[in-house]
């Protein structure tokens, strides 16, 4: 057998693999073999996978087929050989540490019917059609948040088999996370450590579970100093709920070394359980190098009526606003500040106004917003909030002044001022009076200051007087289920809109809210609204059928919600007296919710063609 010399390179006919000329000191090359006897280099595994996924008809496999062998069979043979080769190349490794067992959850498991319901809700969570959908089927996607909240209120825990789907749903929808994690319990956090897609569950909800080592000071300090930012925010929130001074001390220890954006988030965690003990720290934050941190510290201090900042702002605002008695009838006189000095800027007054806003009015509004509202009574001769609001304001400052008072009432959660600024909801001019042209006040935020029952009554009267066009956001802040007379006012307004031939899709948002917020006990009493009525002259074509579908969907959703509520009823209350729609029919009295409010809304008489 002839041997190749060290200086002779093999030709392509002797070997399919390219080679380079060896150096003079290299050993002799092996004898040349025929191409048929030389094994081909294995195809990369990624190319085999790509060919298998796309199909051999769309991509030719990177393998040589034997005579009579098809491309698909050749691909499978090559994959089998490559699999053996890959396994043979693996080296033994130490076994990974076995995870600790999942913690126990002592809460009772969901009843069987509720378990099946949760499975259906999770399976349907991606198929919602939104508020403009057609058809009569309930939208299960929109019922999932309400169901989760009810299950948590009953003290249940989710079945283990549904925890992955529950965590996936919470990952996709942030509005589900709080209730979903509460229902999933400690086992959700155990699973989250094994799946990076569920890491959000480790941030918790600020409960005791957010404290490492059951609140051990060393573990808390270690997490605060070494943890990720999200873990530190959760730790501070949890600690503030349990021991506000300890949380403040933890934040103070590292405050000077934190980044500006982190300081802002940490400072926002102090909103809950804010007290006068936090004032010295917040006063120091007024000199922070970050403008956003200074503004947030000033806002927090302004919510403490007895703080030094509130006193300074009141002194400035009272200098600018007072009672003018020279014009006969009392009038509020306003003299806006002529400059924004360094002291005002340190206390959170932004010197540069937004586009289209005058400097002096911008400075004045910030002063009034941060001034304690209770101090205005003495400033205006002992008048109460309603009397002060009724006073005329000179030089066209009324809108600016009242808007600032509205923001102050929301910030300070002052019900007397919120009630006075809202006024009478049924007044003929109320729709324009509460929000005049150029006003920035937010009625919805003002409503959140009122107690829940008073809030519902105010919105019901507003809807009865002015319709639904301005009430959508107001309805969103009312307690669920809607108490009477709010539920009846909404149904009446929808029925009036149908009889007037209004565009039905203009009220799809309100109809969606009604499906989720009306008391389920009203379903049977709303049946009469599901009939198709004659369309009035000038009505939108097909509106009668749409309204019928919408009311059928409303009734069907209410009945489904009643069924879901029954499925969640604990077994020990199964023998309690029935308070559902059937009981109302048999006793002749309207059912009530747990708070004692009447359940069903007042339903107008059916439309007679």
Coordinates of C-alpha atoms in Angstrom, one line a residue:
X1 CA 0.0 0.0 0.0
X2 CA 1.4 3.3 -1.0
X3 CA 1.7 6.1 1.6
X4 CA 1.4 9.8 0.9
X5 CA 4.4 11.9 1.4
X6 CA 4.3 14.6 4.1
X7 CA 4.2 17.3 1.4
X8 CA 1.3 15.8 -0.6
X9 CA -2.2 16.9 0.2
X10 CA -5.0 14.5 -0.4
X11 CA -7.2 15.4 -3.4
X12 CA -11.0 15.8 -3.1
X13 CA -11.4 12.4 -4.8
X14 CA -9.7 10.6 -1.9
X15 CA -11.5 12.3 1.0
X16 CA -14.6 14.5 1.4
X17 CA -13.1 16.3 4.3
X18 CA -10.8 19.3 3.5
X19 CA -7.4 19.1 5.0
X20 CA -4.3 21.4 5.3
X21 CA -0.8 20.5 4.4
X22 CA 1.0 19.2 7.4
X23 CA 4.3 20.7 8.6
X24 CA 7.5 18.9 7.8
X25 CA 7.6 17.6 11.4
X26 CA 4.1 16.1 11.2
X27 CA 3.7 12.3 11.2
X28 CA 2.8 10.6 7.9
X29 CA -0.9 10.8 6.9
X30 CA -3.0 7.7 7.0
X31 CA -3.6 5.7 3.8
X32 CA -6.2 7.2 1.4
X33 CA -9.5 5.5 1.3
X34 CA -12.3 5.6 -1.2
X35 CA -15.2 8.0 -0.7
X36 CA -17.6 5.2 -0.2
X37 CA -15.6 3.8 2.8
X38 CA -15.2 7.2 4.5
X39 CA -18.0 7.9 7.1
X40 CA -19.7 11.3 6.6
X41 CA -19.7 13.9 9.3
X42 CA -22.9 13.9 11.3
X43 CA -25.4 16.6 10.5
X44 CA -25.9 19.2 13.2
X45 CA -28.8 18.4 15.5
X46 CA -30.5 21.8 14.9
X47 CA -30.7 21.1 11.2
X48 CA -32.2 17.7 11.8
X49 CA -34.9 19.3 14.0
X50 CA -35.6 22.1 11.5
X51 CA -36.1 19.5 8.7
X52 CA -38.4 17.4 10.9
X53 CA -40.5 20.5 11.9
X54 CA -40.8 21.8 8.3
X55 CA -41.2 18.4 6.7
X56 CA -39.0 16.7 4.1
X57 CA -41.1 18.0 1.3
X58 CA -40.3 21.6 2.2
X59 CA -36.7 21.1 3.3
X60 CA -34.3 18.4 2.1
X61 CA -32.8 16.6 5.1
X62 CA -29.0 17.1 5.5
X63 CA -28.4 13.4 5.4
X64 CA -27.6 10.8 2.7
X65 CA -30.3 8.2 2.0
X66 CA -29.6 4.6 1.3
X67 CA -30.7 3.1 -2.0
X68 CA -34.5 2.7 -1.9
X69 CA -34.8 4.7 1.3
X70 CA -37.1 7.7 1.4
X71 CA -36.0 11.1 2.8
X72 CA -38.2 10.9 5.8
X73 CA -36.8 7.5 6.8
X74 CA -33.3 8.7 6.3
X75 CA -34.0 11.7 8.5
X76 CA -35.4 9.5 11.3
X77 CA -32.3 7.2 11.0
X78 CA -30.0 10.1 11.2
X79 CA -31.9 11.5 14.2
X80 CA -31.7 8.1 16.0
X81 CA -27.9 7.8 15.4
X82 CA -27.4 11.5 16.5
X83 CA -29.5 10.8 19.7
X84 CA -27.3 7.9 20.6
X85 CA -24.2 9.9 19.9
X86 CA -25.4 12.8 22.0
X87 CA -26.2 10.5 24.9
X88 CA -22.9 8.8 24.7
X89 CA -21.1 12.1 25.0
X90 CA -22.8 13.0 28.3
X91 CA -20.6 12.9 31.3
X92 CA -22.1 11.7 34.7
X93 CA -22.9 14.7 36.9
X94 CA -23.9 15.1 40.5
X95 CA -27.6 15.0 41.2
X96 CA -29.2 18.3 41.8
X97 CA -30.4 19.2 45.2
X98 CA -33.9 17.9 45.8
X99 CA -36.4 20.8 46.4
X100 CA -37.9 21.0 49.8
X101 CA -41.5 19.8 50.0
X102 CA -44.2 22.3 49.3
X103 CA -45.5 24.0 52.5
X104 CA -48.9 22.9 53.9
X105 CA -52.0 25.0 53.3
X106 CA -54.5 24.4 56.1
X107 CA -57.4 26.2 54.3
X108 CA -60.3 24.1 53.1
X109 CA -60.3 23.0 49.5
X110 CA -62.8 24.5 47.0
X111 CA -66.1 22.6 46.9
X112 CA -66.3 20.2 43.9
X113 CA -68.7 22.4 41.9
X114 CA -66.5 25.5 42.5
X115 CA -63.4 23.5 41.4
X116 CA -65.1 22.6 38.1
X117 CA -66.1 26.3 37.7
X118 CA -62.6 27.5 38.3
X119 CA -61.3 25.1 35.6
X120 CA -63.8 26.4 33.1
X121 CA -63.0 30.0 33.9
X122 CA -59.3 29.5 33.5
X123 CA -59.8 27.6 30.2
X124 CA -62.0 30.4 28.8
X125 CA -59.8 33.3 30.0
X126 CA -58.4 34.0 26.6
X127 CA -61.6 34.1 24.6
X128 CA -63.4 37.2 25.9
X129 CA -64.9 39.4 23.2
X130 CA -65.0 42.7 25.1
X131 CA -67.9 45.0 25.6
X132 CA -68.9 45.3 22.0
X133 CA -69.4 41.6 21.5
X134 CA -72.6 40.1 20.1
X135 CA -74.6 37.1 21.2
X136 CA -76.2 36.1 24.5
X137 CA -73.5 34.0 26.1
X138 CA -71.9 35.4 29.3
X139 CA -68.3 36.6 29.1
X140 CA -66.5 34.3 31.5
X141 CA -63.2 36.3 31.1
X142 CA -64.8 39.3 32.9
X143 CA -66.3 37.1 35.6
X144 CA -62.9 35.5 36.7
X145 CA -61.7 38.5 38.9
X146 CA -65.0 38.6 40.7
X147 CA -65.0 34.8 41.2
X148 CA -61.5 34.8 42.6
X149 CA -62.3 37.6 45.1
X150 CA -65.4 35.7 46.3
X151 CA -63.4 32.4 46.7
X152 CA -60.8 34.2 48.7
X153 CA -63.4 35.9 50.9
X154 CA -64.8 32.4 51.7
X155 CA -61.3 31.3 52.9
X156 CA -60.8 28.5 50.3
X157 CA -57.6 27.4 48.7
X158 CA -57.2 26.4 45.0
X159 CA -56.7 22.7 44.1
X160 CA -53.1 21.7 43.4
X161 CA -53.9 20.5 39.9
X162 CA -55.1 24.0 38.9
X163 CA -52.2 26.0 40.4
X164 CA -50.2 26.1 37.1
X165 CA -53.1 27.4 35.1
X166 CA -53.9 29.9 37.9
X167 CA -50.4 31.2 37.9
X168 CA -50.4 31.5 34.1
X169 CA -53.6 33.5 34.3
X170 CA -52.1 35.8 36.9
X171 CA -49.0 36.3 34.8
X172 CA -51.0 37.3 31.8
X173 CA -53.4 39.7 33.7
X174 CA -52.1 41.9 36.5
X175 CA -55.6 42.6 37.7
X176 CA -55.9 39.0 38.7
X177 CA -52.6 38.7 40.6
X178 CA -53.7 39.8 44.1
X179 CA -56.7 37.5 44.3
X180 CA -55.1 34.7 42.4
X181 CA -52.0 34.6 44.6
X182 CA -54.2 34.8 47.7
X183 CA -56.3 31.8 46.5
X184 CA -53.1 29.8 45.5
X185 CA -51.5 30.4 48.8
X186 CA -47.9 29.4 49.9
X187 CA -47.7 26.6 47.3
X188 CA -47.8 29.2 44.5
X189 CA -44.6 30.8 45.8
X190 CA -43.1 27.3 46.1
X191 CA -43.9 26.6 42.4
X192 CA -42.7 30.1 41.4
X193 CA -39.2 29.2 42.6
X194 CA -39.2 26.3 40.1
X195 CA -40.4 28.3 37.1
X196 CA -38.9 31.6 36.0
X197 CA -42.2 32.6 34.3
X198 CA -43.9 32.7 37.7
X199 CA -41.3 34.8 39.5
X200 CA -43.8 37.6 39.9
X201 CA -45.4 35.4 42.7
X202 CA -42.3 35.8 44.8
X203 CA -42.9 39.5 45.1
X204 CA -46.0 38.7 47.1
X205 CA -48.7 41.2 48.1
X206 CA -47.2 42.8 51.1
X207 CA -48.5 40.2 53.6
X208 CA -46.6 38.4 56.4
X209 CA -45.4 36.0 53.8
X210 CA -43.3 38.8 52.4
X211 CA -41.1 38.7 55.5
X212 CA -38.2 36.3 55.2
X213 CA -37.5 33.9 58.0
X214 CA -40.8 34.5 59.7
X215 CA -39.7 38.1 60.4
X216 CA -36.3 37.2 61.8
X217 CA -34.3 40.5 62.0
X218 CA -31.2 39.0 60.5
X219 CA -33.0 37.5 57.6
X220 CA -34.9 40.7 57.0
X221 CA -31.7 42.7 57.0
X222 CA -30.0 40.2 54.7
X223 CA -32.9 40.4 52.2
X224 CA -32.9 44.2 52.4
X225 CA -29.2 44.4 51.7
X226 CA -28.8 41.6 49.1
X227 CA -32.2 41.1 47.6
X228 CA -33.5 42.1 44.2
X229 CA -35.3 45.4 43.9
X230 CA -38.7 43.8 43.7
X231 CA -38.0 41.7 46.7
X232 CA -36.9 44.8 48.7
X233 CA -40.0 46.8 47.7
X234 CA -42.2 43.8 48.9
X235 CA -40.2 43.5 52.1
X236 CA -40.5 47.2 52.9
X237 CA -44.3 47.1 52.2
X238 CA -44.8 44.0 54.3
X239 CA -42.7 45.5 57.2
X240 CA -44.6 48.8 57.1
X241 CA -47.9 47.0 57.5
X242 CA -46.7 45.1 60.5
X243 CA -44.2 47.5 62.2
X244 CA -44.2 50.9 60.6
X245 CA -41.2 52.3 62.7
X246 CA -39.1 49.2 61.8
X247 CA -39.8 49.7 58.1
X248 CA -38.8 53.3 58.3
X249 CA -35.6 52.4 60.2
X250 CA -34.8 49.9 57.5
X251 CA -35.2 52.5 54.8
X252 CA -33.3 55.2 56.6
X253 CA -30.3 52.9 57.1
X254 CA -29.6 52.7 53.3
X255 CA -31.4 55.8 52.0
X256 CA -28.3 57.8 51.1
X257 CA -26.8 55.0 49.0
X258 CA -30.0 54.2 47.0
X259 CA -30.5 55.2 43.4
X260 CA -33.0 58.0 42.7
X261 CA -35.6 55.8 41.0
X262 CA -35.3 53.3 43.8
X263 CA -35.7 56.1 46.5
X264 CA -38.9 57.2 44.7
X265 CA -40.4 53.7 44.9
X266 CA -39.4 53.1 48.4
X267 CA -40.9 56.5 49.4
X268 CA -44.2 55.6 47.8
X269 CA -44.3 52.5 50.1
X270 CA -44.7 54.9 53.1
X271 CA -48.2 55.9 52.0
X272 CA -49.8 53.1 53.9
X273 CA -49.9 53.7 57.6
X274 CA -48.3 57.2 57.2
X275 CA -48.1 59.0 60.5
X276 CA -46.5 61.9 62.3
X277 CA -43.6 59.6 63.2
X278 CA -42.6 59.7 59.5
X279 CA -42.4 63.5 59.3
X280 CA -38.7 64.0 60.2
X281 CA -37.6 61.6 57.5
X282 CA -39.9 63.2 54.9
X283 CA -38.7 66.7 55.9
X284 CA -35.2 65.5 55.1
X285 CA -36.4 64.1 51.8
X286 CA -37.6 67.6 50.8
X287 CA -33.9 68.4 50.2
X288 CA -33.3 65.3 48.1
X289 CA -31.3 65.7 44.8
X290 CA -34.2 64.1 42.8
X291 CA -37.1 66.4 41.9
X292 CA -39.5 63.5 41.8
X293 CA -38.5 62.4 45.3
X294 CA -38.9 65.9 46.6
X295 CA -42.4 66.2 45.1
X296 CA -43.5 62.9 46.5
X297 CA -42.2 63.7 50.0
X298 CA -44.1 67.1 49.8
X299 CA -47.3 65.3 48.8
X300 CA -47.0 62.8 51.7
X301 CA -46.4 65.6 54.2
X302 CA -49.4 67.5 52.9
X303 CA -51.6 64.6 53.8
X304 CA -50.6 65.0 57.4
X305 CA -52.6 68.1 58.5
X306 CA -50.4 68.7 61.6
X307 CA -47.1 68.7 59.7
X308 CA -44.8 71.7 59.5
X309 CA -45.1 71.7 55.7
X310 CA -48.9 71.9 55.9
X311 CA -48.6 74.8 58.2
X312 CA -46.2 76.6 55.8
X313 CA -48.4 76.0 52.8
X314 CA -51.5 77.2 54.8
X315 CA -49.7 80.4 55.7
X316 CA -48.9 81.1 52.0
X317 CA -52.3 80.2 50.7
X318 CA -54.2 82.2 53.4
X319 CA -52.1 85.2 52.4
X320 CA -53.3 84.9 48.8
X321 CA -57.0 84.1 49.5
X322 CA -59.4 85.8 51.9
X323 CA -62.8 87.4 52.3
X324 CA -63.4 90.8 50.8
X325 CA -66.1 92.7 52.7
X326 CA -65.8 96.0 50.9
X327 CA -68.1 95.0 48.0
X328 CA -71.2 94.7 50.2
X329 CA -71.9 91.0 49.9
X330 CA -69.0 88.8 51.0
X331 CA -66.7 87.8 48.1
X332 CA -63.6 85.6 48.0
X333 CA -60.7 87.7 46.9
X334 CA -57.7 86.0 45.3
X335 CA -54.2 87.5 44.8
X336 CA -52.0 84.8 43.2
X337 CA -48.3 84.7 44.3
X338 CA -45.9 86.8 42.2
X339 CA -43.0 84.5 42.5
X340 CA -42.0 81.0 43.4
X341 CA -39.2 81.4 45.8
X342 CA -36.7 78.8 47.0
X343 CA -38.9 77.9 50.1
X344 CA -41.9 77.2 48.0
X345 CA -39.8 75.0 45.6
X346 CA -38.4 73.0 48.6
X347 CA -41.9 72.4 49.8
X348 CA -42.9 70.8 46.5
X349 CA -44.2 73.7 44.4
X350 CA -43.1 73.2 40.8
X351 CA -42.0 76.5 39.3
X352 CA -42.6 75.7 35.6
X353 CA -46.3 75.4 34.7
X354 CA -47.6 73.0 32.1
X355 CA -48.1 74.2 28.5
X356 CA -51.0 76.6 28.3
X357 CA -51.1 77.4 32.0
X358 CA -50.2 80.7 33.6
X359 CA -47.4 80.7 36.2
X360 CA -49.3 82.5 38.9
X361 CA -52.4 80.4 38.7
X362 CA -50.2 77.2 38.6
X363 CA -48.4 78.3 41.8
X364 CA -51.6 79.2 43.5
X365 CA -53.3 75.9 42.7
X366 CA -50.4 74.0 44.2
X367 CA -50.5 76.0 47.4
X368 CA -54.2 75.5 47.9
X369 CA -54.0 71.8 47.1
X370 CA -51.4 71.3 49.9
X371 CA -53.2 73.4 52.5
X372 CA -55.3 71.7 55.2
X373 CA -58.9 72.2 54.4
X374 CA -60.0 72.5 58.0
X375 CA -58.0 75.8 58.2
X376 CA -60.3 77.5 55.8
X377 CA -63.2 77.6 58.2
X378 CA -61.5 80.1 60.5
X379 CA -60.2 82.0 57.4
X380 CA -63.8 82.6 56.2
X381 CA -65.4 83.5 59.5
X382 CA -66.4 80.1 60.8
X383 CA -68.4 79.1 57.7
X384 CA -68.7 75.4 56.9
X385 CA -67.5 73.8 53.7
X386 CA -70.8 74.2 51.8
X387 CA -71.1 77.9 52.8
X388 CA -67.5 78.5 51.6
X389 CA -68.1 76.8 48.3
X390 CA -71.3 78.9 47.8
X391 CA -69.4 82.2 48.1
X392 CA -68.8 84.1 44.9
X393 CA -65.1 84.4 43.8
X394 CA -63.8 87.6 42.3
X395 CA -61.8 88.1 39.1
X396 CA -62.8 84.8 37.5
X397 CA -60.8 82.7 40.0
X398 CA -63.7 80.4 40.9
X399 CA -62.9 77.5 38.6
X400 CA -59.2 77.5 39.5
X401 CA -59.9 77.8 43.3
X402 CA -62.6 75.1 43.3
X403 CA -60.4 72.7 41.2
X404 CA -57.6 73.0 43.8
X405 CA -60.0 72.4 46.7
X406 CA -61.2 69.3 44.9
X407 CA -57.7 67.9 44.7
X408 CA -57.1 68.8 48.3
X409 CA -60.3 66.9 49.3
X410 CA -59.2 63.8 47.5
X411 CA -55.6 64.0 48.9
X412 CA -56.8 64.6 52.5
X413 CA -59.9 62.3 52.2
X414 CA -62.1 65.0 53.6
X415 CA -65.8 63.9 53.2
X416 CA -67.3 67.2 54.2
X417 CA -65.5 69.1 51.5
X418 CA -66.0 66.4 48.9
X419 CA -69.7 66.4 49.6
X420 CA -69.9 70.2 49.3
X421 CA -67.9 70.3 46.1
X422 CA -70.0 67.6 44.5
X423 CA -73.2 69.4 45.4
X424 CA -76.7 68.1 44.6
X425 CA -76.5 65.5 41.9
X426 CA -80.1 66.2 40.5
X427 CA -79.7 69.9 40.2
X428 CA -80.5 71.0 36.6
X429 CA -77.2 72.8 36.2
X430 CA -75.2 70.2 38.0
X431 CA -73.7 68.5 34.9
X432 CA -72.0 71.8 33.9
X433 CA -71.6 73.3 37.3
X434 CA -69.4 70.5 38.7
X435 CA -67.1 70.5 35.7
X436 CA -67.2 73.9 33.9
X437 CA -65.3 74.6 30.8
X438 CA -61.5 74.6 31.4
X439 CA -61.9 72.7 34.7
X440 CA -59.5 69.9 35.7
X441 CA -61.6 68.5 38.6
X442 CA -62.4 64.8 38.6
X443 CA -65.8 63.9 40.0
X444 CA -64.9 60.2 40.1
X445 CA -62.0 60.8 42.5
X446 CA -64.2 63.0 44.6
X447 CA -66.8 60.3 44.9
X448 CA -64.2 57.8 46.2
X449 CA -64.0 60.0 49.4
X450 CA -67.7 59.5 50.2
X451 CA -68.9 56.4 52.1
X452 CA -70.0 53.6 49.8
X453 CA -73.8 53.9 50.4
X454 CA -73.7 57.7 50.0
X455 CA -71.6 57.3 46.8
X456 CA -74.2 54.9 45.3
X457 CA -77.1 57.2 46.1
X458 CA -75.3 60.2 44.6
X459 CA -74.6 58.4 41.3
X460 CA -78.1 57.0 41.1
X461 CA -79.6 60.5 41.4
X462 CA -77.1 61.8 38.9
X463 CA -78.0 59.1 36.4
X464 CA -81.8 59.7 36.9
X465 CA -81.3 63.4 36.2
X466 CA -78.6 63.4 33.5
X467 CA -78.5 59.9 32.0
X468 CA -75.6 57.6 31.5
X469 CA -73.4 59.7 29.2
X470 CA -71.3 61.1 32.0
X471 CA -71.7 58.3 34.5
X472 CA -69.5 55.5 33.2
X473 CA -66.4 56.2 35.3
X474 CA -68.6 57.0 38.3
X475 CA -70.2 53.6 38.2
X476 CA -66.7 52.0 38.2
X477 CA -66.0 53.3 41.8
X478 CA -69.3 52.1 43.3
X479 CA -69.4 49.0 45.5
X480 CA -70.4 45.7 44.0
X481 CA -73.1 44.5 43.9
X482 CA -74.8 47.8 43.1
X483 CA -77.1 48.7 46.0
X484 CA -80.5 50.2 45.4
X485 CA -81.4 52.7 44.0
X486 CA -78.3 52.6 41.9
X487 CA -79.1 49.3 40.1
X488 CA -82.6 50.4 39.3
X489 CA -81.3 53.8 38.0
X490 CA -78.9 52.1 35.6
X491 CA -81.6 49.7 34.2
X492 CA -84.1 52.5 33.8
X493 CA -81.5 54.6 31.9
X494 CA -80.7 51.7 29.6
X495 CA -84.4 51.0 28.9
X496 CA -85.0 54.7 28.2
X497 CA -82.0 54.7 25.8
X498 CA -83.5 51.7 24.0
X499 CA -86.9 53.4 23.7
X500 CA -85.3 56.6 22.4
X501 CA -83.6 54.7 19.6
X502 CA -80.1 55.5 20.8
X503 CA -77.1 53.7 19.2
X504 CA -77.0 50.5 21.2
X505 CA -73.2 50.1 21.0
X506 CA -72.8 53.5 22.7
X507 CA -73.9 51.8 25.9
X508 CA -71.9 48.6 25.6
X509 CA -69.5 49.6 28.3
X510 CA -72.3 50.4 30.8
X511 CA -74.0 47.1 29.8
X512 CA -70.8 45.2 30.6
X513 CA -70.5 46.9 34.0
X514 CA -74.2 46.0 34.7
X515 CA -73.4 42.3 33.9
X516 CA -70.7 42.3 36.6
X517 CA -72.1 44.7 39.1
X518 CA -75.9 44.3 39.3
X519 CA -77.2 42.1 42.1
X520 CA -77.8 38.6 40.7
X521 CA -81.1 38.4 42.4
X522 CA -82.5 40.8 39.9
X523 CA -82.3 38.3 37.0
X524 CA -85.9 37.0 37.0
X525 CA -87.3 40.6 37.3
X526 CA -85.3 41.7 34.2
X527 CA -86.7 38.9 31.9
X528 CA -89.3 41.3 30.5
X529 CA -86.6 43.4 29.0
X530 CA -85.3 40.6 26.7
X531 CA -88.1 40.9 24.2
X532 CA -87.5 42.4 20.8
X533 CA -89.4 45.8 20.7
X534 CA -90.4 47.9 17.7
X535 CA -87.7 50.3 16.6
X536 CA -88.8 54.0 17.0
X537 CA -88.5 56.3 14.0
X538 CA -85.0 57.4 13.3
X539 CA -83.5 54.5 15.4
X540 CA -80.3 52.8 14.4
X541 CA -81.2 49.9 12.0
X542 CA -81.2 46.6 13.9
X543 CA -81.0 48.3 17.3
X544 CA -84.1 46.3 18.5
X545 CA -82.3 43.0 18.0
X546 CA -79.1 44.3 19.5
X547 CA -80.9 45.6 22.7
X548 CA -82.7 42.2 23.0
X549 CA -79.4 40.3 22.8
X550 CA -77.8 42.7 25.3
X551 CA -80.6 42.2 27.8
X552 CA -80.6 38.5 27.3
X553 CA -76.8 38.4 28.0
X554 CA -77.4 40.6 31.0
X555 CA -80.0 38.2 32.5
X556 CA -77.9 35.1 31.6
X557 CA -74.8 36.6 33.2
X558 CA -76.7 37.5 36.4
X559 CA -78.1 33.9 36.7
X560 CA -74.6 32.5 36.1
X561 CA -73.2 34.7 38.9
X562 CA -76.0 33.5 41.2
X563 CA -75.1 29.9 40.4
X564 CA -71.4 30.6 41.0
X565 CA -72.2 32.2 44.3
X566 CA -74.2 29.1 45.3
X567 CA -71.3 26.8 44.3
X568 CA -69.0 28.7 46.7
X569 CA -71.4 28.5 49.6
X570 CA -69.7 26.5 52.4
X571 CA -71.3 23.2 53.1
X572 CA -72.2 24.1 56.7
X573 CA -74.5 26.9 55.4
X574 CA -76.2 24.7 52.8
X575 CA -79.2 24.3 55.1
X576 CA -79.6 28.0 55.8
X577 CA -82.8 29.7 54.6
X578 CA -82.8 30.4 50.9
X579 CA -82.4 34.1 50.1
X580 CA -82.2 33.7 46.3
X581 CA -84.6 34.8 43.6
X582 CA -86.9 31.8 44.3
X583 CA -87.3 32.8 47.9
X584 CA -88.2 36.3 46.9
X585 CA -91.0 35.0 44.7
X586 CA -92.3 32.7 47.4
X587 CA -92.3 35.3 50.2
X588 CA -93.2 38.3 48.1
X589 CA -90.2 40.4 49.5
X590 CA -87.1 41.5 47.7
X591 CA -84.0 39.5 48.5
X592 CA -81.2 41.3 50.2
X593 CA -77.4 41.2 50.0
X594 CA -75.2 40.4 53.0
X595 CA -75.2 44.1 53.9
X596 CA -79.0 44.3 54.0
X597 CA -79.5 46.3 50.9
X598 CA -82.4 45.5 48.6
X599 CA -81.2 43.2 45.9
X600 CA -83.1 43.8 42.7
X601 CA -83.3 47.1 40.8
X602 CA -86.6 48.7 39.9
X603 CA -87.6 47.5 36.4
X604 CA -89.8 49.7 34.2
X605 CA -92.9 48.4 32.7
X606 CA -92.3 46.4 29.4
X607 CA -92.6 48.4 26.2
X608 CA -95.9 47.8 24.5
X609 CA -95.8 48.3 20.7

